[in-house]
Structures are given as structure tokens and as C-alpha cells.
């Protein structure tokens, strides 16, 4: 049995999300792309228009012996704002929504548990709008969008680690 698994997450502009996830222990590979819509084989311009239903997303291949799906989700909630509907930073539209696309029942259960734990924790007092949806096709973005912030370190991102958003359960 393989020790690798895949997580698919959408948290706004995929460049910043990818840049932060790729640095985590246990992450083997990242790809940015589009998912969650009904438009086949979308491109960046299609998704940016907001008419495809797709979100900018990241597909993370990780080693389960070095990190868990839950750990990835908890990190996800530290690097984007899950309380803003269809928005991250200056990016506005459904393509920038917060979403977890689960691939199996374990991922769905884990996603719902993490959101519930965050709701109980009080970290986000205004509530979480992150969607939890079954994964559909993931369309890899064009080559110029892959590893964007590695190639352009001063490029746009609205993502950064917020230690104060780490999950700390109240007693």
C-alpha cells in the first residue's frame, strides 16, 4: 500500500497557497489548477472570468507517514481567511472561494471535524464559510502558473502563515 495521498484545497489565488504548502514537511508535490465547476478543460482566462464555476485550487501529494490530512487542513486554515465568502485579499469572485474537495469518506469526515473544531475554538468568531464538497475533475493550470512564486518571489500573494489562527481547543 502506498504511503502517498492527495488533498485538494481552494483558498483564493493558488500561487500563494501553493508556495506555502510546498514548504511543509511531508509534502511531495503540488500542482495548481481548477476544480469545482462544470466547465470542461478550463484555462486561466476562463476561470478568471468567474463563469466556469471552478475555483483556483491546489492539488497536494503528501506522504502520510510524515504528515496527515488533518495537519494539512489545520495549516490551510492558518494561511487563508475562511470567513470571507468568495474572496481572499484583493481577489473577489467565486473562483477565489474557500473550499475543501474531499476524495473519500475519511477526508470528508476529517474536513467536517476540523471545521467543527475551529467553530468551537473561537478562532473565527464570525464563522467559517469554507465549502466541503466531493472532489471532481482537477484540471491542471497552465505551466506559467505552476511554481509561480518560486520563479517570481516578489509576485502577488495574499497568503501568509498566521500563528494566531492555529487551532487551540478551549477547555
mmCIF file with all atom_site columns, C-alpha atoms in Angstrom:
data_model
loop_
_atom_site.group_PDB
_atom_site.id
_atom_site.type_symbol
_atom_site.label_atom_id
_atom_site.label_alt_id
_atom_site.label_comp_id
_atom_site.label_asym_id
_atom_site.label_entity_id
_atom_site.label_seq_id
_atom_site.pdbx_PDB_ins_code
_atom_site.Cartn_x
_atom_site.Cartn_y
_atom_site.Cartn_z
_atom_site.occupancy
_atom_site.B_iso_or_equiv
_atom_site.pdbx_formal_charge
_atom_site.auth_seq_id
_atom_site.auth_comp_id
_atom_site.auth_asym_id
_atom_site.auth_atom_id
_atom_site.pdbx_PDB_model_num
ATOM 1   C CA . UNK A 1 1   ? 0.000   0.000  0.000   1.00 0.00 ? 1   UNK A CA 1
ATOM 2   C CA . UNK A 1 2   ? 1.286   3.422  -0.976  1.00 0.00 ? 2   UNK A CA 1
ATOM 3   C CA . UNK A 1 3   ? 2.012   5.951  1.731   1.00 0.00 ? 3   UNK A CA 1
ATOM 4   C CA . UNK A 1 4   ? 1.016   8.855  -0.501  1.00 0.00 ? 4   UNK A CA 1
ATOM 5   C CA . UNK A 1 5   ? -2.327  10.586 -0.734  1.00 0.00 ? 5   UNK A CA 1
ATOM 6   C CA . UNK A 1 6   ? -3.757  13.690 -2.377  1.00 0.00 ? 6   UNK A CA 1
ATOM 7   C CA . UNK A 1 7   ? -5.516  16.707 -0.864  1.00 0.00 ? 7   UNK A CA 1
ATOM 8   C CA . UNK A 1 8   ? -7.383  19.264 -2.997  1.00 0.00 ? 8   UNK A CA 1
ATOM 9   C CA . UNK A 1 9   ? -7.965  22.684 -1.464  1.00 0.00 ? 9   UNK A CA 1
ATOM 10  C CA . UNK A 1 10  ? -9.103  26.098 -2.668  1.00 0.00 ? 10  UNK A CA 1
ATOM 11  C CA . UNK A 1 11  ? -8.177  29.170 -0.663  1.00 0.00 ? 11  UNK A CA 1
ATOM 12  C CA . UNK A 1 12  ? -8.034  32.060 -3.081  1.00 0.00 ? 12  UNK A CA 1
ATOM 13  C CA . UNK A 1 13  ? -5.244  32.750 -5.549  1.00 0.00 ? 13  UNK A CA 1
ATOM 14  C CA . UNK A 1 14  ? -3.465  29.452 -5.999  1.00 0.00 ? 14  UNK A CA 1
ATOM 15  C CA . UNK A 1 15  ? 0.037   30.943 -6.267  1.00 0.00 ? 15  UNK A CA 1
ATOM 16  C CA . UNK A 1 16  ? 0.280   31.824 -2.570  1.00 0.00 ? 16  UNK A CA 1
ATOM 17  C CA . UNK A 1 17  ? -1.402  28.660 -1.355  1.00 0.00 ? 17  UNK A CA 1
ATOM 18  C CA . UNK A 1 18  ? 0.989   26.506 -3.376  1.00 0.00 ? 18  UNK A CA 1
ATOM 19  C CA . UNK A 1 19  ? 4.044   28.438 -2.206  1.00 0.00 ? 19  UNK A CA 1
ATOM 20  C CA . UNK A 1 20  ? 3.272   27.859 1.464   1.00 0.00 ? 20  UNK A CA 1
ATOM 21  C CA . UNK A 1 21  ? 2.187   24.217 1.179   1.00 0.00 ? 21  UNK A CA 1
ATOM 22  C CA . UNK A 1 22  ? 5.229   23.157 -0.829  1.00 0.00 ? 22  UNK A CA 1
ATOM 23  C CA . UNK A 1 23  ? 7.448   24.029 2.146   1.00 0.00 ? 23  UNK A CA 1
ATOM 24  C CA . UNK A 1 24  ? 5.678   21.722 4.604   1.00 0.00 ? 24  UNK A CA 1
ATOM 25  C CA . UNK A 1 25  ? 7.344   18.515 5.771   1.00 0.00 ? 25  UNK A CA 1
ATOM 26  C CA . UNK A 1 26  ? 5.696   15.550 4.102   1.00 0.00 ? 26  UNK A CA 1
ATOM 27  C CA . UNK A 1 27  ? 4.524   17.425 1.024   1.00 0.00 ? 27  UNK A CA 1
ATOM 28  C CA . UNK A 1 28  ? 5.903   15.633 -2.014  1.00 0.00 ? 28  UNK A CA 1
ATOM 29  C CA . UNK A 1 29  ? 4.433   17.675 -4.861  1.00 0.00 ? 29  UNK A CA 1
ATOM 30  C CA . UNK A 1 30  ? 1.986   20.474 -5.585  1.00 0.00 ? 30  UNK A CA 1
ATOM 31  C CA . UNK A 1 31  ? 0.044   21.410 -8.690  1.00 0.00 ? 31  UNK A CA 1
ATOM 32  C CA . UNK A 1 32  ? -2.192  24.418 -9.142  1.00 0.00 ? 32  UNK A CA 1
ATOM 33  C CA . UNK A 1 33  ? -5.355  24.127 -11.169 1.00 0.00 ? 33  UNK A CA 1
ATOM 34  C CA . UNK A 1 34  ? -9.092  24.435 -11.358 1.00 0.00 ? 34  UNK A CA 1
ATOM 35  C CA . UNK A 1 35  ? -11.888 22.351 -9.847  1.00 0.00 ? 35  UNK A CA 1
ATOM 36  C CA . UNK A 1 36  ? -15.418 22.563 -8.539  1.00 0.00 ? 36  UNK A CA 1
ATOM 37  C CA . UNK A 1 37  ? -17.161 23.721 -11.695 1.00 0.00 ? 37  UNK A CA 1
ATOM 38  C CA . UNK A 1 38  ? -18.874 22.190 -14.664 1.00 0.00 ? 38  UNK A CA 1
ATOM 39  C CA . UNK A 1 39  ? -16.781 23.654 -17.487 1.00 0.00 ? 39  UNK A CA 1
ATOM 40  C CA . UNK A 1 40  ? -14.521 21.046 -19.121 1.00 0.00 ? 40  UNK A CA 1
ATOM 41  C CA . UNK A 1 41  ? -10.827 21.781 -19.628 1.00 0.00 ? 41  UNK A CA 1
ATOM 42  C CA . UNK A 1 42  ? -10.879 25.384 -18.384 1.00 0.00 ? 42  UNK A CA 1
ATOM 43  C CA . UNK A 1 43  ? -7.966  27.736 -18.790 1.00 0.00 ? 43  UNK A CA 1
ATOM 44  C CA . UNK A 1 44  ? -6.881  30.614 -16.578 1.00 0.00 ? 44  UNK A CA 1
ATOM 45  C CA . UNK A 1 45  ? -8.857  33.215 -18.542 1.00 0.00 ? 45  UNK A CA 1
ATOM 46  C CA . UNK A 1 46  ? -11.989 31.037 -18.402 1.00 0.00 ? 46  UNK A CA 1
ATOM 47  C CA . UNK A 1 47  ? -11.768 30.649 -14.622 1.00 0.00 ? 47  UNK A CA 1
ATOM 48  C CA . UNK A 1 48  ? -10.785 34.274 -14.017 1.00 0.00 ? 48  UNK A CA 1
ATOM 49  C CA . UNK A 1 49  ? -13.993 35.316 -15.789 1.00 0.00 ? 49  UNK A CA 1
ATOM 50  C CA . UNK A 1 50  ? -15.956 33.645 -12.972 1.00 0.00 ? 50  UNK A CA 1
ATOM 51  C CA . UNK A 1 51  ? -18.285 31.924 -15.452 1.00 0.00 ? 51  UNK A CA 1
ATOM 52  C CA . UNK A 1 52  ? -16.967 28.343 -15.172 1.00 0.00 ? 52  UNK A CA 1
ATOM 53  C CA . UNK A 1 53  ? -17.937 27.584 -11.581 1.00 0.00 ? 53  UNK A CA 1
ATOM 54  C CA . UNK A 1 54  ? -14.359 26.455 -10.909 1.00 0.00 ? 54  UNK A CA 1
ATOM 55  C CA . UNK A 1 55  ? -12.187 27.606 -8.053  1.00 0.00 ? 55  UNK A CA 1
ATOM 56  C CA . UNK A 1 56  ? -8.467  28.211 -8.236  1.00 0.00 ? 56  UNK A CA 1
ATOM 57  C CA . UNK A 1 57  ? -7.196  25.216 -6.282  1.00 0.00 ? 57  UNK A CA 1
ATOM 58  C CA . UNK A 1 58  ? -4.137  23.269 -5.311  1.00 0.00 ? 58  UNK A CA 1
ATOM 59  C CA . UNK A 1 59  ? -3.585  19.535 -5.512  1.00 0.00 ? 59  UNK A CA 1
ATOM 60  C CA . UNK A 1 60  ? -1.147  18.379 -2.844  1.00 0.00 ? 60  UNK A CA 1
ATOM 61  C CA . UNK A 1 61  ? 0.567   14.997 -2.966  1.00 0.00 ? 61  UNK A CA 1
ATOM 62  C CA . UNK A 1 62  ? 1.798   14.129 0.506   1.00 0.00 ? 62  UNK A CA 1
ATOM 63  C CA . UNK A 1 63  ? 3.426   11.329 2.475   1.00 0.00 ? 63  UNK A CA 1
ATOM 64  C CA . UNK A 1 64  ? 1.031   10.066 5.157   1.00 0.00 ? 64  UNK A CA 1
ATOM 65  C CA . UNK A 1 65  ? 3.993   8.834  7.223   1.00 0.00 ? 65  UNK A CA 1
ATOM 66  C CA . UNK A 1 66  ? 5.230   12.429 7.542   1.00 0.00 ? 66  UNK A CA 1
ATOM 67  C CA . UNK A 1 67  ? 2.029   14.466 7.718   1.00 0.00 ? 67  UNK A CA 1
ATOM 68  C CA . UNK A 1 68  ? -1.681  13.828 7.987   1.00 0.00 ? 68  UNK A CA 1
ATOM 69  C CA . UNK A 1 69  ? -4.679  15.128 6.099   1.00 0.00 ? 69  UNK A CA 1
ATOM 70  C CA . UNK A 1 70  ? -5.807  16.804 9.311   1.00 0.00 ? 70  UNK A CA 1
ATOM 71  C CA . UNK A 1 71  ? -2.455  18.577 9.685   1.00 0.00 ? 71  UNK A CA 1
ATOM 72  C CA . UNK A 1 72  ? -2.752  19.848 6.124   1.00 0.00 ? 72  UNK A CA 1
ATOM 73  C CA . UNK A 1 73  ? -6.252  21.165 6.802   1.00 0.00 ? 73  UNK A CA 1
ATOM 74  C CA . UNK A 1 74  ? -5.217  22.885 10.023  1.00 0.00 ? 74  UNK A CA 1
ATOM 75  C CA . UNK A 1 75  ? -2.382  24.587 8.111   1.00 0.00 ? 75  UNK A CA 1
ATOM 76  C CA . UNK A 1 76  ? -4.846  25.540 5.357   1.00 0.00 ? 76  UNK A CA 1
ATOM 77  C CA . UNK A 1 77  ? -6.936  27.446 7.920   1.00 0.00 ? 77  UNK A CA 1
ATOM 78  C CA . UNK A 1 78  ? -3.842  29.364 9.025   1.00 0.00 ? 78  UNK A CA 1
ATOM 79  C CA . UNK A 1 79  ? -2.890  30.628 5.564   1.00 0.00 ? 79  UNK A CA 1
ATOM 80  C CA . UNK A 1 80  ? -6.179  31.898 4.143   1.00 0.00 ? 80  UNK A CA 1
ATOM 81  C CA . UNK A 1 81  ? -9.272  33.600 5.537   1.00 0.00 ? 81  UNK A CA 1
ATOM 82  C CA . UNK A 1 82  ? -12.092 31.035 5.725   1.00 0.00 ? 82  UNK A CA 1
ATOM 83  C CA . UNK A 1 83  ? -14.572 33.689 6.876   1.00 0.00 ? 83  UNK A CA 1
ATOM 84  C CA . UNK A 1 84  ? -14.771 35.715 3.672   1.00 0.00 ? 84  UNK A CA 1
ATOM 85  C CA . UNK A 1 85  ? -17.275 34.486 1.110   1.00 0.00 ? 85  UNK A CA 1
ATOM 86  C CA . UNK A 1 86  ? -15.818 34.296 -2.401  1.00 0.00 ? 86  UNK A CA 1
ATOM 87  C CA . UNK A 1 87  ? -12.856 36.478 -1.532  1.00 0.00 ? 87  UNK A CA 1
ATOM 88  C CA . UNK A 1 88  ? -9.225  36.396 -0.486  1.00 0.00 ? 88  UNK A CA 1
ATOM 89  C CA . UNK A 1 89  ? -7.375  39.683 -0.178  1.00 0.00 ? 89  UNK A CA 1
ATOM 90  C CA . UNK A 1 90  ? -7.941  41.759 -3.316  1.00 0.00 ? 90  UNK A CA 1
ATOM 91  C CA . UNK A 1 91  ? -9.288  38.767 -5.252  1.00 0.00 ? 91  UNK A CA 1
ATOM 92  C CA . UNK A 1 92  ? -13.084 38.698 -5.416  1.00 0.00 ? 92  UNK A CA 1
ATOM 93  C CA . UNK A 1 93  ? -15.315 36.103 -7.070  1.00 0.00 ? 93  UNK A CA 1
ATOM 94  C CA . UNK A 1 94  ? -16.429 32.506 -6.675  1.00 0.00 ? 94  UNK A CA 1
ATOM 95  C CA . UNK A 1 95  ? -13.167 31.362 -8.256  1.00 0.00 ? 95  UNK A CA 1
ATOM 96  C CA . UNK A 1 96  ? -11.430 32.589 -5.056  1.00 0.00 ? 96  UNK A CA 1
ATOM 97  C CA . UNK A 1 97  ? -13.739 30.790 -2.623  1.00 0.00 ? 97  UNK A CA 1
ATOM 98  C CA . UNK A 1 98  ? -12.613 28.704 0.310   1.00 0.00 ? 98  UNK A CA 1
ATOM 99  C CA . UNK A 1 99  ? -13.281 25.007 -0.267  1.00 0.00 ? 99  UNK A CA 1
ATOM 100 C CA . UNK A 1 100 ? -12.115 21.547 0.695   1.00 0.00 ? 100 UNK A CA 1
ATOM 101 C CA . UNK A 1 101 ? -12.660 18.938 -2.005  1.00 0.00 ? 101 UNK A CA 1
ATOM 102 C CA . UNK A 1 102 ? -12.662 15.536 -0.323  1.00 0.00 ? 102 UNK A CA 1
ATOM 103 C CA . UNK A 1 103 ? -11.677 12.393 -2.208  1.00 0.00 ? 103 UNK A CA 1
ATOM 104 C CA . UNK A 1 104 ? -13.079 9.729  0.114   1.00 0.00 ? 104 UNK A CA 1
ATOM 105 C CA . UNK A 1 105 ? -15.214 9.324  3.266   1.00 0.00 ? 105 UNK A CA 1
ATOM 106 C CA . UNK A 1 106 ? -12.191 9.642  5.568   1.00 0.00 ? 106 UNK A CA 1
ATOM 107 C CA . UNK A 1 107 ? -11.285 13.018 4.065   1.00 0.00 ? 107 UNK A CA 1
ATOM 108 C CA . UNK A 1 108 ? -14.885 14.209 4.338   1.00 0.00 ? 108 UNK A CA 1
ATOM 109 C CA . UNK A 1 109 ? -15.123 13.158 7.987   1.00 0.00 ? 109 UNK A CA 1
ATOM 110 C CA . UNK A 1 110 ? -11.781 14.780 8.768   1.00 0.00 ? 110 UNK A CA 1
ATOM 111 C CA . UNK A 1 111 ? -12.723 18.020 6.990   1.00 0.00 ? 111 UNK A CA 1
ATOM 112 C CA . UNK A 1 112 ? -16.015 18.267 8.860   1.00 0.00 ? 112 UNK A CA 1
ATOM 113 C CA . UNK A 1 113 ? -14.257 17.548 12.165  1.00 0.00 ? 113 UNK A CA 1
ATOM 114 C CA . UNK A 1 114 ? -11.612 20.227 11.573  1.00 0.00 ? 114 UNK A CA 1
ATOM 115 C CA . UNK A 1 115 ? -14.244 22.825 10.680  1.00 0.00 ? 115 UNK A CA 1
ATOM 116 C CA . UNK A 1 116 ? -16.305 21.856 13.746  1.00 0.00 ? 116 UNK A CA 1
ATOM 117 C CA . UNK A 1 117 ? -13.211 22.105 15.964  1.00 0.00 ? 117 UNK A CA 1
ATOM 118 C CA . UNK A 1 118 ? -12.430 25.542 14.571  1.00 0.00 ? 118 UNK A CA 1
ATOM 119 C CA . UNK A 1 119 ? -16.034 26.649 15.096  1.00 0.00 ? 119 UNK A CA 1
ATOM 120 C CA . UNK A 1 120 ? -15.833 25.510 18.756  1.00 0.00 ? 120 UNK A CA 1
ATOM 121 C CA . UNK A 1 121 ? -12.399 27.064 19.284  1.00 0.00 ? 121 UNK A CA 1
ATOM 122 C CA . UNK A 1 122 ? -13.488 30.673 18.757  1.00 0.00 ? 122 UNK A CA 1
ATOM 123 C CA . UNK A 1 123 ? -10.540 31.378 16.427  1.00 0.00 ? 123 UNK A CA 1
ATOM 124 C CA . UNK A 1 124 ? -13.002 32.619 13.816  1.00 0.00 ? 124 UNK A CA 1
ATOM 125 C CA . UNK A 1 125 ? -15.858 34.214 15.794  1.00 0.00 ? 125 UNK A CA 1
ATOM 126 C CA . UNK A 1 126 ? -17.693 35.304 12.627  1.00 0.00 ? 126 UNK A CA 1
ATOM 127 C CA . UNK A 1 127 ? -17.968 31.716 11.402  1.00 0.00 ? 127 UNK A CA 1
ATOM 128 C CA . UNK A 1 128 ? -16.405 29.722 8.590   1.00 0.00 ? 128 UNK A CA 1
ATOM 129 C CA . UNK A 1 129 ? -17.780 29.788 5.035   1.00 0.00 ? 129 UNK A CA 1
ATOM 130 C CA . UNK A 1 130 ? -15.465 27.083 3.677   1.00 0.00 ? 130 UNK A CA 1
ATOM 131 C CA . UNK A 1 131 ? -17.335 24.651 1.455   1.00 0.00 ? 131 UNK A CA 1
ATOM 132 C CA . UNK A 1 132 ? -16.797 20.907 1.925   1.00 0.00 ? 132 UNK A CA 1
ATOM 133 C CA . UNK A 1 133 ? -17.504 19.232 -1.394  1.00 0.00 ? 133 UNK A CA 1
ATOM 134 C CA . UNK A 1 134 ? -16.775 15.941 -3.148  1.00 0.00 ? 134 UNK A CA 1
ATOM 135 C CA . UNK A 1 135 ? -13.780 16.178 -5.453  1.00 0.00 ? 135 UNK A CA 1
ATOM 136 C CA . UNK A 1 136 ? -14.486 16.204 -9.147  1.00 0.00 ? 136 UNK A CA 1
ATOM 137 C CA . UNK A 1 137 ? -12.073 16.578 -12.031 1.00 0.00 ? 137 UNK A CA 1
ATOM 138 C CA . UNK A 1 138 ? -8.960  18.600 -11.263 1.00 0.00 ? 138 UNK A CA 1
ATOM 139 C CA . UNK A 1 139 ? -7.677  20.485 -14.297 1.00 0.00 ? 139 UNK A CA 1
ATOM 140 C CA . UNK A 1 140 ? -4.007  21.361 -14.002 1.00 0.00 ? 140 UNK A CA 1
ATOM 141 C CA . UNK A 1 141 ? -3.331  25.036 -14.719 1.00 0.00 ? 141 UNK A CA 1
ATOM 142 C CA . UNK A 1 142 ? -1.076  26.201 -17.487 1.00 0.00 ? 142 UNK A CA 1
ATOM 143 C CA . UNK A 1 143 ? 2.712   25.801 -16.989 1.00 0.00 ? 143 UNK A CA 1
ATOM 144 C CA . UNK A 1 144 ? 3.232   29.521 -16.324 1.00 0.00 ? 144 UNK A CA 1
ATOM 145 C CA . UNK A 1 145 ? 1.078   29.222 -13.188 1.00 0.00 ? 145 UNK A CA 1
ATOM 146 C CA . UNK A 1 146 ? 2.916   26.227 -11.716 1.00 0.00 ? 146 UNK A CA 1
ATOM 147 C CA . UNK A 1 147 ? 5.552   27.167 -9.113  1.00 0.00 ? 147 UNK A CA 1
ATOM 148 C CA . UNK A 1 148 ? 4.825   30.821 -9.874  1.00 0.00 ? 148 UNK A CA 1
ATOM 149 C CA . UNK A 1 149 ? 6.214   32.345 -6.679  1.00 0.00 ? 149 UNK A CA 1
ATOM 150 C CA . UNK A 1 150 ? 9.378   30.260 -6.932  1.00 0.00 ? 150 UNK A CA 1
ATOM 151 C CA . UNK A 1 151 ? 10.041  31.856 -10.297 1.00 0.00 ? 151 UNK A CA 1
ATOM 152 C CA . UNK A 1 152 ? 8.761   35.308 -9.253  1.00 0.00 ? 152 UNK A CA 1
ATOM 153 C CA . UNK A 1 153 ? 9.447   35.628 -5.495  1.00 0.00 ? 153 UNK A CA 1
ATOM 154 C CA . UNK A 1 154 ? 8.133   39.194 -5.467  1.00 0.00 ? 154 UNK A CA 1
ATOM 155 C CA . UNK A 1 155 ? 4.906   38.169 -7.237  1.00 0.00 ? 155 UNK A CA 1
ATOM 156 C CA . UNK A 1 156 ? 1.421   38.738 -5.877  1.00 0.00 ? 156 UNK A CA 1
ATOM 157 C CA . UNK A 1 157 ? 0.154   36.794 -2.902  1.00 0.00 ? 157 UNK A CA 1
ATOM 158 C CA . UNK A 1 158 ? -2.308  37.500 -0.114  1.00 0.00 ? 158 UNK A CA 1
ATOM 159 C CA . UNK A 1 159 ? -1.338  34.344 1.784   1.00 0.00 ? 159 UNK A CA 1
ATOM 160 C CA . UNK A 1 160 ? 0.885   34.100 4.829   1.00 0.00 ? 160 UNK A CA 1
ATOM 161 C CA . UNK A 1 161 ? 1.056   31.985 7.957   1.00 0.00 ? 161 UNK A CA 1
ATOM 162 C CA . UNK A 1 162 ? -0.998  33.372 10.826  1.00 0.00 ? 162 UNK A CA 1
ATOM 163 C CA . UNK A 1 163 ? 0.151   31.586 14.008  1.00 0.00 ? 163 UNK A CA 1
ATOM 164 C CA . UNK A 1 164 ? -2.737  33.144 15.923  1.00 0.00 ? 164 UNK A CA 1
ATOM 165 C CA . UNK A 1 165 ? -5.099  31.132 13.702  1.00 0.00 ? 165 UNK A CA 1
ATOM 166 C CA . UNK A 1 166 ? -3.627  27.808 14.821  1.00 0.00 ? 166 UNK A CA 1
ATOM 167 C CA . UNK A 1 167 ? -6.242  25.511 16.284  1.00 0.00 ? 167 UNK A CA 1
ATOM 168 C CA . UNK A 1 168 ? -6.175  25.616 20.073  1.00 0.00 ? 168 UNK A CA 1
ATOM 169 C CA . UNK A 1 169 ? -9.191  23.946 21.588  1.00 0.00 ? 169 UNK A CA 1
ATOM 170 C CA . UNK A 1 170 ? -10.844 25.675 24.522  1.00 0.00 ? 170 UNK A CA 1
ATOM 171 C CA . UNK A 1 171 ? -11.040 23.581 27.675  1.00 0.00 ? 171 UNK A CA 1
#
